[in-house]
């Protein structure tokens, strides 16, 4: 590359834009569809319902223990597709770059996108680059949108929770938000707290294989387990009871939460899911999940009850009950 | 709404996020798919190839003569789909908001998105809102991605230009970039220079109706007509000759270009297209285009030649020839 930092001209649509696209983006992410550089990617017809989702990523810092904004941008959208039961297939990738961003940083992010997309078996097929002046953005923002295909017979939705359903959580909670916040605050833990950011499409495919009739699947990102359960309880007009002592949280996260004043049930995760299934299917599903590296610490943590509708109750280890509300304020800005 | 400005908490995934989504986004853009608020939209199966594209919009100012960032965000993606010959169907919509953005501004933008999406007959089916601190973004950035369906028999691509093809431009060039730059510079023209931002999917549908064998379609956005023609000449390994006196440009734009030192052939358009068709089809296609409000000023402006490959030549009104190169630098930052 002719320059070592991003210039406004890299976003102009002219020669320097083209050089950036060819020598950095296509070099690492090129494939027969993306490399055509047409205004829109042309995709072969799909049989089956499509899933379509989008997320923008504004995380600060852009490199953090366990991942970076590029890995996060792939996983976030792949996981949203997977949570609808879809097999993720195609991603769009749009960068907003701040003038002055080191091109070495951009390349590191693009390589991370390449690696994560390969693991998740999705293809980046279309994209965009915009550059804004110094101070008009913070280093780099990424948007990804994704298309997936929903297998026949799969019918997953937030309003399908049924009284008696069991709630399974795929692994330890709170790691992403804590890793990012601790890093931003300059706090180091020993051993290091790492973000859990990971693509969950493989785990979901395994789960649907043994249990295609899963009722609901969600990834507890912003707002954590508590927000997600509240949304599901409201959408399905049921109550949810969670057993606190069953929720998988590491000692390290509990300690850091105590130190920093956070509740792990409200912290964002980027490589975890929760699922509701009929009680008869729960043990079989749990066993299958534990065979996958991203589900090895899965736990059965709660169940669906009829009343009170829309409320999430936490049964504490000491025998009490408290209501897990939606978070009212901003706990954790720019963690995704 | 409880507040009149965007707070960090509006992006937290908690109660205030939900209020913003329900009382502003769903109020205006709600439909049976979007209003489910699932992690991914579920779309009915489509027969035919799909087109998929994305763009981020960082335009400054966010309101400009003739349009705003919301209208632009719909048109940009709708037009990219239309340029592949696809019928646009679904949009994703992702906002990055700067803390302190007046909610009235956001609502005005959402209403503009609603109106433009209705005209273009696309549905917003999935979305995302992120909020960053003051100074970490500039007011509002929008990303849209879009899915369209390519009709059977349509096969449009940048590498399909054939010697003898005629080049048609759909209308007056240079209006978008000039309107935005003049506004940013505080210059007012009388009559006002308005951006041409418009959704072109209806015009393209009419064109494909009379001429499904169109070879190439492009919207000359960043870098203008000159950049787009250079890309096409390179992709198709042909030469292109353009007759300067045939290119539709208003006196107002020519005057403003002289005043500000711009060349209208390098200025971005957001409601114009260019197309290459076999000579035998050109008159019929041109007549059809002129019947559509967005093609009323269409002109036949050039043709494809064999040599020199990859070069675009401009035959000037006084009988000379000059090479229309790719723009080397940044003429016009943040005009989309």
XYZ file of C-alpha atoms in Angstrom:
672
model
C 0.000 0.000 0.000
C 1.153 3.494 -0.847
C 0.187 5.014 2.535
C 0.280 3.696 6.096
C -2.779 5.580 7.342
C -6.302 5.976 6.020
C -6.838 9.228 4.090
C -10.143 10.850 3.163
C -9.289 9.961 -0.431
C -9.529 6.236 0.410
C -13.299 6.775 0.545
C -13.655 8.840 -2.622
C -14.529 6.118 -5.103
C -11.380 6.929 -7.092
C -7.986 5.314 -7.621
C -6.999 5.151 -3.967
C -10.350 3.582 -3.021
C -9.791 0.968 -5.651
C -6.260 0.267 -4.440
C -7.464 -0.180 -0.858
C -10.201 -2.554 -1.994
C -7.932 -4.613 -4.237
C -4.754 -4.713 -2.144
C -6.328 -5.189 1.238
C -9.980 -6.269 1.104
C -9.957 -8.549 -1.943
C -6.464 -9.837 -1.126
C -7.827 -11.378 2.079
C -11.584 -11.724 1.555
C -11.805 -12.120 -2.228
C -14.102 -14.780 -3.648
C -15.830 -15.165 -7.019
C -18.869 -13.132 -5.904
C -17.208 -10.299 -3.940
C -14.368 -9.873 -6.424
C -16.765 -8.868 -9.219
C -17.218 -5.544 -7.371
C -20.684 -5.147 -8.878
C -23.148 -2.784 -7.205
C -24.917 -5.826 -5.770
C -23.817 -9.420 -5.252
C -25.743 -11.984 -7.252
C -26.593 -15.124 -5.270
C -27.915 -18.441 -6.486
C -31.593 -19.185 -5.689
C -32.216 -20.708 -2.238
C -34.962 -23.155 -1.389
C -36.496 -22.394 1.964
C -37.268 -19.381 4.079
C -34.538 -16.771 4.397
C -33.306 -15.121 7.565
C -31.970 -11.547 7.295
C -30.341 -9.464 10.020
C -27.989 -6.525 10.595
C -25.819 -5.050 13.348
C -23.373 -2.179 13.594
C -20.286 -2.544 15.781
C -18.816 0.461 17.577
C -16.847 -1.317 20.292
C -14.088 0.581 22.097
C -11.301 -0.616 22.280
C -11.226 -2.151 18.801
C -8.752 -4.824 19.987
C -9.587 -6.450 23.311
C -8.623 -9.604 25.237
C -10.113 -12.523 23.307
C -11.050 -10.709 20.114
C -11.417 -7.551 18.068
C -14.113 -5.554 16.280
C -13.721 -7.677 13.146
C -14.305 -11.009 14.878
C -17.199 -9.433 16.763
C -18.768 -8.082 13.547
C -18.836 -11.548 11.996
C -19.985 -13.366 15.148
C -22.704 -10.849 15.998
C -24.485 -11.280 12.694
C -23.773 -15.000 12.320
C -25.215 -15.544 15.799
C -28.339 -13.481 15.102
C -28.968 -15.667 12.045
C -28.261 -18.840 14.001
C -30.707 -17.742 16.722
C -33.500 -17.852 14.147
C -32.499 -21.438 13.390
C -30.966 -20.393 10.065
C -27.773 -21.684 8.520
C -25.738 -18.483 7.902
C -24.558 -18.198 4.280
C -23.719 -14.651 3.181
C -22.441 -11.487 4.857
C -22.226 -7.889 3.777
C -19.389 -5.862 5.280
C -19.408 -2.060 5.533
C -16.629 -0.011 7.109
C -16.780 3.561 8.360
C -13.137 4.547 8.854
C -11.769 7.589 10.634
C -9.093 9.467 8.735
C -5.734 8.532 10.260
C -6.589 4.913 11.150
C -3.390 2.879 10.712
C -3.767 0.617 7.700
C -1.988 -2.092 9.711
C -4.908 -2.003 12.180
C -7.412 -2.310 9.343
C -5.494 -5.256 7.920
C -5.408 -7.006 11.300
C -9.188 -6.564 11.510
C -9.732 -7.836 7.959
C -7.625 -10.927 8.710
C -9.697 -11.558 11.813
C -12.869 -11.261 9.721
C -11.420 -13.762 7.260
C -10.615 -16.295 9.963
C -13.959 -15.953 11.751
C -15.969 -16.106 8.517
C -14.116 -19.296 7.595
C -14.933 -20.864 10.958
C -18.592 -19.847 10.618
C -18.673 -20.956 6.962
C -20.077 -17.685 5.672
C -18.921 -15.748 2.619
C -18.482 -11.967 2.526
C -20.153 -11.169 -0.804
C -20.685 -7.395 -0.822
C -19.269 -4.393 0.992
C -18.679 -0.672 1.322
C -15.990 1.663 2.644
C -16.626 5.210 3.833
C -13.989 7.508 5.311
C -14.852 10.449 7.582
C -12.582 13.185 8.890
C -10.619 13.050 12.134
C -12.987 13.357 15.077
C -16.082 12.499 13.010
C -15.914 8.822 14.000
C -13.932 6.795 16.537
C -11.280 4.779 14.616
C -13.551 2.247 12.912
C -17.191 1.257 12.871
C -18.311 -1.917 11.104
C -21.741 -2.952 9.919
C -22.504 -6.474 8.833
C -25.788 -7.776 7.481
C -26.353 -11.467 6.921
C -28.525 -13.863 4.983
C -29.193 -17.407 6.139
C -31.474 -20.233 5.121
C -33.919 -21.744 7.601
C -34.096 -25.569 7.334
C -37.539 -27.045 6.659
C -39.360 -27.933 9.878
C -37.496 -25.410 12.037
C -39.786 -22.825 13.558
C -38.081 -20.829 16.286
C -39.488 -17.626 17.733
C -39.478 -15.511 20.869
C -43.221 -16.031 21.354
C -43.090 -19.843 21.450
C -42.240 -20.375 25.127
C -44.648 -22.921 26.634
C -45.402 -23.628 30.282
C -43.118 -26.445 31.421
C -40.312 -25.630 28.922
C -36.795 -25.937 30.274
C -34.205 -23.159 29.938
C -30.638 -24.110 29.020
C -27.700 -21.669 28.964
C -24.755 -22.715 26.776
C -21.908 -21.599 29.036
C -20.319 -19.123 31.430
C -21.887 -15.661 31.441
C -20.472 -12.144 31.584
C -17.070 -12.657 30.007
C -17.355 -10.382 26.970
C -18.531 -7.236 28.731
C -16.118 -7.663 31.628
C -13.106 -8.281 29.383
C -13.871 -5.142 27.373
C -14.629 -2.918 30.348
C -11.644 -4.069 32.355
C -9.388 -3.491 29.352
C -10.829 -0.016 28.838
C -10.302 0.799 32.499
C -6.708 -0.438 32.334
C -7.405 -3.261 34.810
C -5.581 -6.555 34.259
C -6.711 -9.808 35.795
C -4.492 -12.835 36.327
C -5.366 -15.098 34.601
C -6.665 -12.659 31.980
C -10.419 -12.285 31.497
C -11.102 -13.040 27.827
C -14.147 -12.140 25.761
C -16.208 -15.194 24.817
C -16.857 -13.883 21.274
C -17.474 -16.913 19.020
C -19.653 -17.971 16.092
C -22.459 -20.201 17.365
C -23.816 -21.497 14.058
C -22.070 -24.868 14.395
C -23.437 -25.413 17.898
C -26.942 -24.486 16.730
C -26.711 -26.868 13.769
C -25.795 -29.699 16.170
C -28.660 -28.744 18.481
C -31.230 -28.694 15.658
C -29.920 -32.033 14.503
C -31.019 -33.761 17.705
C -33.909 -31.454 18.511
C -35.433 -29.626 15.504
C -38.446 -28.643 17.599
C -36.546 -26.152 19.812
C -39.008 -23.408 20.839
C -36.733 -20.397 21.258
C -33.051 -19.519 20.828
C -31.433 -16.213 21.777
C -27.946 -14.868 22.331
C -27.840 -12.747 25.487
C -25.824 -9.776 24.185
C -26.556 -6.179 25.289
C -28.472 -6.277 28.554
C -27.368 -9.847 29.242
C -29.410 -12.841 30.346
C -31.810 -10.680 32.343
C -32.882 -8.496 29.388
C -33.230 -11.409 27.017
C -35.380 -13.421 29.432
C -37.607 -10.394 30.036
C -38.134 -9.952 26.297
C -39.008 -13.626 25.897
C -41.376 -13.669 28.891
C -43.229 -10.660 27.495
C -43.334 -11.941 23.908
C -44.671 -15.343 25.000
C -46.875 -14.018 27.849
C -45.472 -16.476 30.362
C -43.391 -16.360 33.522
C -39.809 -17.627 33.829
C -38.070 -18.949 36.951
C -34.287 -19.179 37.064
C -32.233 -21.025 39.710
C -29.336 -18.742 40.599
C -26.992 -21.521 41.744
C -27.346 -23.298 38.361
C -26.235 -20.311 36.260
C -22.727 -20.910 34.919
C -20.418 -18.050 35.950
C -16.702 -18.410 36.655
C -15.135 -17.430 39.955
C -13.031 -14.927 38.008
C -16.116 -13.178 36.624
C -17.857 -13.211 40.007
C -14.783 -11.662 41.597
C -14.427 -9.002 38.918
C -18.141 -8.205 39.154
C -17.852 -7.712 42.892
C -14.818 -5.478 42.398
C -16.431 -3.352 39.671
C -20.008 -3.402 40.930
C -21.642 -5.353 38.095
C -24.225 -8.117 38.013
C -23.172 -10.898 35.595
C -26.809 -11.509 34.670
C -26.922 -8.082 33.033
C -23.567 -8.303 31.248
C -23.281 -8.826 27.493
C -22.074 -12.113 26.062
C -20.975 -12.618 22.458
C -20.507 -16.381 22.328
C -23.357 -17.748 24.422
C -26.930 -18.729 23.742
C -29.963 -19.681 25.726
C -32.671 -22.021 24.543
C -36.145 -23.117 25.629
C -37.260 -26.665 24.846
C -40.001 -29.024 25.950
C -39.029 -30.776 29.212
C -38.957 -34.165 27.453
C -36.218 -32.932 25.090
C -34.077 -31.062 27.600
C -31.663 -33.788 28.737
C -30.969 -34.989 25.205
C -30.353 -31.445 23.999
C -28.119 -30.626 26.971
C -26.003 -33.718 26.357
C -25.568 -32.785 22.693
C -24.634 -29.192 23.525
C -21.931 -30.320 25.951
C -20.196 -32.184 23.132
C -19.562 -28.928 21.249
C -16.644 -26.716 22.292
C -18.946 -23.708 22.559
C -21.469 -25.636 24.673
C -19.161 -27.622 26.944
C -20.305 -25.732 30.058
C -24.022 -25.780 29.216
C -26.425 -25.927 32.167
C -30.136 -26.367 32.700
C -30.973 -23.231 34.688
C -34.718 -22.641 34.760
C -38.199 -23.230 33.416
C -41.344 -21.592 32.104
C -44.333 -21.095 34.414
C -47.814 -19.758 33.744
C -47.937 -16.834 36.174
C -47.030 -14.053 36.733
C -46.988 -13.339 32.990
C -44.086 -11.313 31.664
C -42.021 -11.589 34.866
C -38.643 -13.250 35.371
C -37.967 -14.543 38.882
C -34.584 -15.514 40.268
C -34.533 -18.150 43.032
C -31.413 -17.245 44.963
C -28.970 -19.704 46.434
C -30.108 -18.822 49.959
C -33.758 -19.585 49.174
C -35.119 -16.111 48.412
C -36.830 -14.822 45.278
C -36.076 -11.624 43.431
C -37.456 -10.136 40.253
C -34.961 -9.861 37.377
C -36.043 -6.612 35.722
C -35.027 -5.053 32.410
C -31.966 -2.871 33.036
C -33.081 0.729 33.428
C -29.850 2.540 32.574
C -26.631 2.252 30.650
C -24.341 -0.239 32.337
C -21.830 -0.755 29.619
C -21.458 1.654 26.690
C -19.765 0.541 23.467
C -19.207 -3.099 24.323
C -20.347 -4.216 20.858
C -40.871 10.225 24.196
C -39.457 10.866 27.650
C -36.355 12.753 26.402
C -35.760 15.164 23.521
C -32.161 14.139 22.819
C -30.470 10.777 22.307
C -28.748 9.465 25.450
C -26.146 6.711 25.675
C -28.819 4.658 27.422
C -30.915 4.612 24.222
C -28.348 2.148 22.881
C -28.090 -0.075 25.947
C -30.579 -2.789 25.024
C -32.692 -1.885 28.082
C -35.970 -0.084 28.730
C -35.035 3.173 26.997
C -33.807 1.293 23.891
C -37.114 -0.506 23.780
C -39.070 2.726 24.143
C -37.126 4.348 21.299
C -37.739 1.332 19.070
C -41.436 1.073 19.865
C -42.403 4.746 19.999
C -40.339 5.979 17.083
C -39.089 3.199 14.808
C -42.027 0.783 14.919
C -44.551 3.632 15.069
C -43.449 4.741 11.608
C -41.785 1.706 10.024
C -43.601 -1.149 11.770
C -44.767 -4.099 9.673
C -45.523 -7.736 10.526
C -41.897 -8.802 10.006
C -40.009 -5.898 11.639
C -42.414 -5.619 14.571
C -41.586 -9.125 15.788
C -38.183 -7.747 16.895
C -36.613 -11.178 16.515
C -32.833 -11.418 16.167
C -33.306 -12.024 12.438
C -36.215 -11.329 10.094
C -37.783 -14.419 8.552
C -38.619 -14.004 4.874
C -40.708 -16.210 2.622
C -38.793 -18.303 0.054
C -37.990 -16.494 -3.228
C -37.775 -18.116 -6.620
C -34.919 -16.727 -8.634
C -31.441 -15.400 -8.030
C -31.041 -12.960 -5.171
C -29.208 -9.650 -5.225
C -27.588 -8.451 -1.974
C -25.863 -5.142 -1.306
C -24.899 -2.724 1.459
C -23.912 0.921 1.913
C -23.178 3.158 4.865
C -24.209 6.804 4.737
C -22.175 9.479 6.505
C -23.351 12.557 4.596
C -22.804 15.981 6.129
C -25.147 17.902 6.403
C -27.772 15.309 7.302
C -30.523 17.534 5.842
C -29.736 19.115 2.460
C -31.656 20.732 -0.405
C -33.690 17.973 -2.041
C -33.264 15.288 0.589
C -31.760 13.994 3.809
C -29.611 11.096 5.041
C -32.691 8.880 5.464
C -33.929 9.286 1.900
C -30.365 8.782 0.697
C -29.933 5.599 2.749
C -32.987 4.019 1.148
C -32.231 5.218 -2.394
C -28.565 4.244 -2.290
C -29.277 0.607 -1.534
C -32.451 0.374 -3.624
C -30.494 1.755 -6.580
C -27.596 -0.656 -6.105
C -30.088 -3.529 -6.216
C -31.860 -2.065 -9.238
C -28.515 -1.713 -11.067
C -28.136 -5.492 -10.909
C -31.545 -5.787 -12.574
C -33.138 -6.921 -9.312
C -36.513 -5.934 -7.971
C -35.690 -4.563 -4.487
C -37.751 -6.238 -1.747
C -36.239 -5.988 1.734
C -34.025 -3.517 3.583
C -32.100 -3.668 6.829
C -31.642 -0.373 8.660
C -28.860 0.267 11.182
C -28.325 3.572 12.964
C -25.191 4.798 14.716
C -26.354 7.816 16.733
C -24.221 10.418 18.482
C -25.257 11.182 22.039
C -27.149 14.491 21.983
C -28.802 14.052 18.565
C -32.225 15.730 18.778
C -34.915 13.048 18.699
C -36.932 15.366 16.433
C -34.124 15.077 13.842
C -34.169 11.291 14.127
C -37.944 11.256 13.692
C -37.736 13.470 10.611
C -35.189 11.037 9.143
C -37.327 7.998 10.001
C -40.352 9.608 8.317
C -38.257 10.273 5.227
C -37.157 6.610 5.223
C -40.810 5.574 5.481
C -41.861 7.729 2.534
C -38.939 6.693 0.309
C -39.316 2.989 1.130
C -43.008 3.233 0.207
C -42.162 4.834 -3.137
C -39.517 2.175 -3.832
C -41.845 -0.608 -2.595
C -39.319 -2.068 -0.187
C -39.953 -3.176 3.385
C -37.608 -2.468 6.293
C -37.567 -5.875 7.981
C -34.640 -5.786 10.432
C -32.550 -3.140 12.145
C -30.148 -2.017 14.836
C -29.474 1.077 16.923
C -26.115 1.929 18.492
C -25.347 5.099 20.419
C -21.809 6.478 20.846
C -20.617 9.329 23.034
C -20.398 12.965 21.973
C -17.557 13.408 19.519
C -17.316 9.687 18.721
C -19.549 10.039 15.635
C -20.981 12.962 13.675
C -24.730 13.199 14.493
C -25.944 10.098 12.662
C -24.582 7.396 10.393
C -26.945 4.980 8.661
C -26.245 1.611 7.085
C -28.745 -0.131 4.872
C -28.383 -3.532 3.279
C -30.890 -4.789 0.749
C -32.173 -7.977 -0.804
C -33.766 -8.074 -4.244
C -34.892 -10.747 -6.659
C -33.480 -10.889 -10.195
C -36.163 -11.683 -12.812
C -35.540 -14.736 -14.982
C -33.733 -13.838 -18.210
C -32.084 -10.714 -16.810
C -28.305 -10.918 -16.848
C -26.690 -7.553 -16.203
C -23.032 -7.114 -15.369
C -20.190 -4.625 -15.631
C -18.232 -6.955 -17.919
C -20.937 -7.276 -20.610
C -20.178 -4.148 -22.652
C -19.935 -5.089 -26.347
C -18.416 -3.106 -29.206
C -21.174 -1.061 -30.830
C -23.280 -0.778 -27.631
C -24.914 2.600 -27.061
C -24.576 4.499 -23.776
C -27.669 6.226 -22.378
C -27.655 8.535 -19.328
C -31.010 8.923 -17.558
C -30.859 12.649 -16.792
C -28.978 15.745 -15.659
C -25.672 15.098 -13.930
C -23.941 16.636 -10.926
C -26.923 17.830 -8.910
C -26.491 15.770 -5.747
C -22.857 16.583 -5.013
C -23.273 20.266 -5.879
C -26.391 20.700 -3.753
C -24.638 19.138 -0.759
C -21.354 20.997 -1.185
C -22.988 24.369 -1.805
C -25.159 23.873 1.271
C -22.139 22.935 3.367
C -20.278 26.009 2.129
C -23.254 28.246 2.938
C -23.750 29.144 -0.742
C -27.340 29.601 -1.951
C -28.299 29.495 -5.599
C -31.464 31.028 -7.061
C -33.280 28.920 -8.100
C -31.992 26.468 -5.465
C -29.805 23.566 -6.571
C -31.531 20.391 -5.356
C -30.070 16.928 -4.907
C -31.468 14.445 -7.432
C -31.707 11.662 -4.810
C -34.441 9.255 -5.949
C -35.219 5.525 -6.017
C -34.648 4.184 -9.525
C -36.217 0.744 -9.183
C -39.420 1.774 -10.979
C -37.499 3.219 -13.913
C -35.374 0.071 -14.156
C -38.463 -2.160 -14.078
C -39.909 -0.175 -17.011
C -36.610 -0.434 -18.884
C -36.340 -4.199 -18.400
C -39.929 -4.519 -19.530
C -39.123 -3.245 -23.022
C -35.509 -4.395 -23.096
C -34.695 -7.355 -20.805
C -31.371 -7.848 -22.611
C -29.757 -4.655 -21.250
C -25.999 -5.303 -20.984
C -25.002 -3.043 -18.087
C -26.652 -0.670 -15.627
C -24.853 1.537 -13.121
C -25.652 4.532 -10.958
C -22.854 7.099 -11.187
C -22.478 7.956 -7.479
C -19.071 8.674 -5.872
C -16.632 9.655 -8.597
C -19.458 10.454 -11.020
C -19.906 9.423 -14.636
C -16.158 9.432 -15.290
C -15.318 6.890 -12.565
C -18.200 4.605 -13.444
C -17.326 4.542 -17.150
C -13.690 3.803 -16.332
C -14.711 0.852 -14.171
C -16.950 -0.510 -16.920
C -14.341 -0.049 -19.659
C -11.790 -1.948 -17.556
C -14.200 -4.721 -16.515
C -15.341 -5.296 -20.112
C -11.920 -4.666 -21.735
C -13.337 -2.215 -24.256
C -13.064 1.499 -25.007
C -15.847 4.040 -24.501
C -16.383 7.286 -26.417
C -18.659 9.982 -24.992
C -19.948 13.043 -26.868
C -19.617 15.985 -24.486
C -22.398 18.061 -26.061
C -24.905 15.216 -25.581
C -24.346 14.880 -21.812
C -27.354 16.302 -19.934
C -26.209 18.991 -17.489
C -28.267 22.038 -16.506
C -27.027 25.594 -16.975
C -27.328 26.006 -13.204
C -24.961 23.094 -12.561
C -22.519 24.266 -15.235
C -22.492 27.740 -13.684
C -21.991 26.435 -10.164
C -19.232 24.094 -11.358
C -17.414 27.006 -12.968
C -17.788 29.053 -9.802
C -16.574 26.279 -7.482
C -14.035 24.668 -9.795
C -15.701 21.272 -10.301
C -16.204 19.066 -13.330
C -19.791 17.734 -13.465
C -18.564 14.453 -14.971
C -16.809 13.663 -11.692
C -19.651 14.711 -9.380
C -21.811 12.188 -7.535
C -25.426 11.612 -8.523
C -27.969 9.769 -6.375
C -30.933 9.540 -8.757
C -29.347 8.850 -12.121
C -28.306 5.753 -14.005
C -26.401 4.917 -17.116
C -27.010 1.909 -19.282
C -25.332 0.112 -22.184
C -27.515 -1.667 -24.743
C -27.132 -3.082 -28.236
C -27.493 -0.314 -30.848
C -30.660 -1.926 -32.220
C -32.380 -1.553 -28.830
C -31.202 1.952 -27.981
C -33.982 4.103 -29.480
C -36.754 1.937 -28.054
C -35.150 1.953 -24.611
C -34.542 5.707 -24.699
C -38.177 6.395 -25.620
C -39.360 4.214 -22.723
C -37.009 5.894 -20.252
C -38.281 9.354 -21.204
C -41.801 8.339 -20.195
C -40.707 7.855 -16.556
C -40.354 10.901 -14.308
C -36.818 9.866 -13.354
C -35.825 9.350 -17.003
C -37.537 12.327 -18.649
C -34.204 13.953 -19.561
C -32.497 10.764 -20.749
C -29.952 11.154 -23.558
C -27.922 8.885 -25.794
C -24.400 10.108 -25.061
C -21.828 7.628 -26.348
C -20.853 4.177 -27.528
C -18.503 1.255 -27.009
C -15.450 0.869 -29.258
C -12.821 -1.867 -29.474
C -9.675 0.164 -28.831
C -8.000 1.538 -26.804
C -9.142 -0.994 -24.184
C -9.964 0.338 -20.741
C -9.927 3.994 -21.808
C -12.785 6.494 -21.774
C -12.536 9.292 -24.360
C -14.533 12.510 -24.326
C -15.212 14.149 -27.690
C -15.501 17.819 -26.775
C -17.983 20.249 -28.271
C -15.194 22.036 -30.140
C -13.992 18.844 -31.831
C -11.134 17.804 -29.544
C -10.609 14.563 -27.616
C -9.584 14.178 -24.000
C -9.152 11.172 -21.778
C -11.624 10.901 -18.894
C -9.465 9.382 -16.151
C -10.383 7.951 -12.776
C -10.309 10.787 -10.236
C -7.000 10.718 -8.392
C -7.929 12.603 -5.231
C -10.815 13.453 -2.958
C -13.100 15.946 -4.644
C -16.054 15.744 -2.385
C -15.886 14.201 1.088
C -19.013 12.984 2.855
C -21.505 13.519 0.068
C -23.153 10.147 0.707
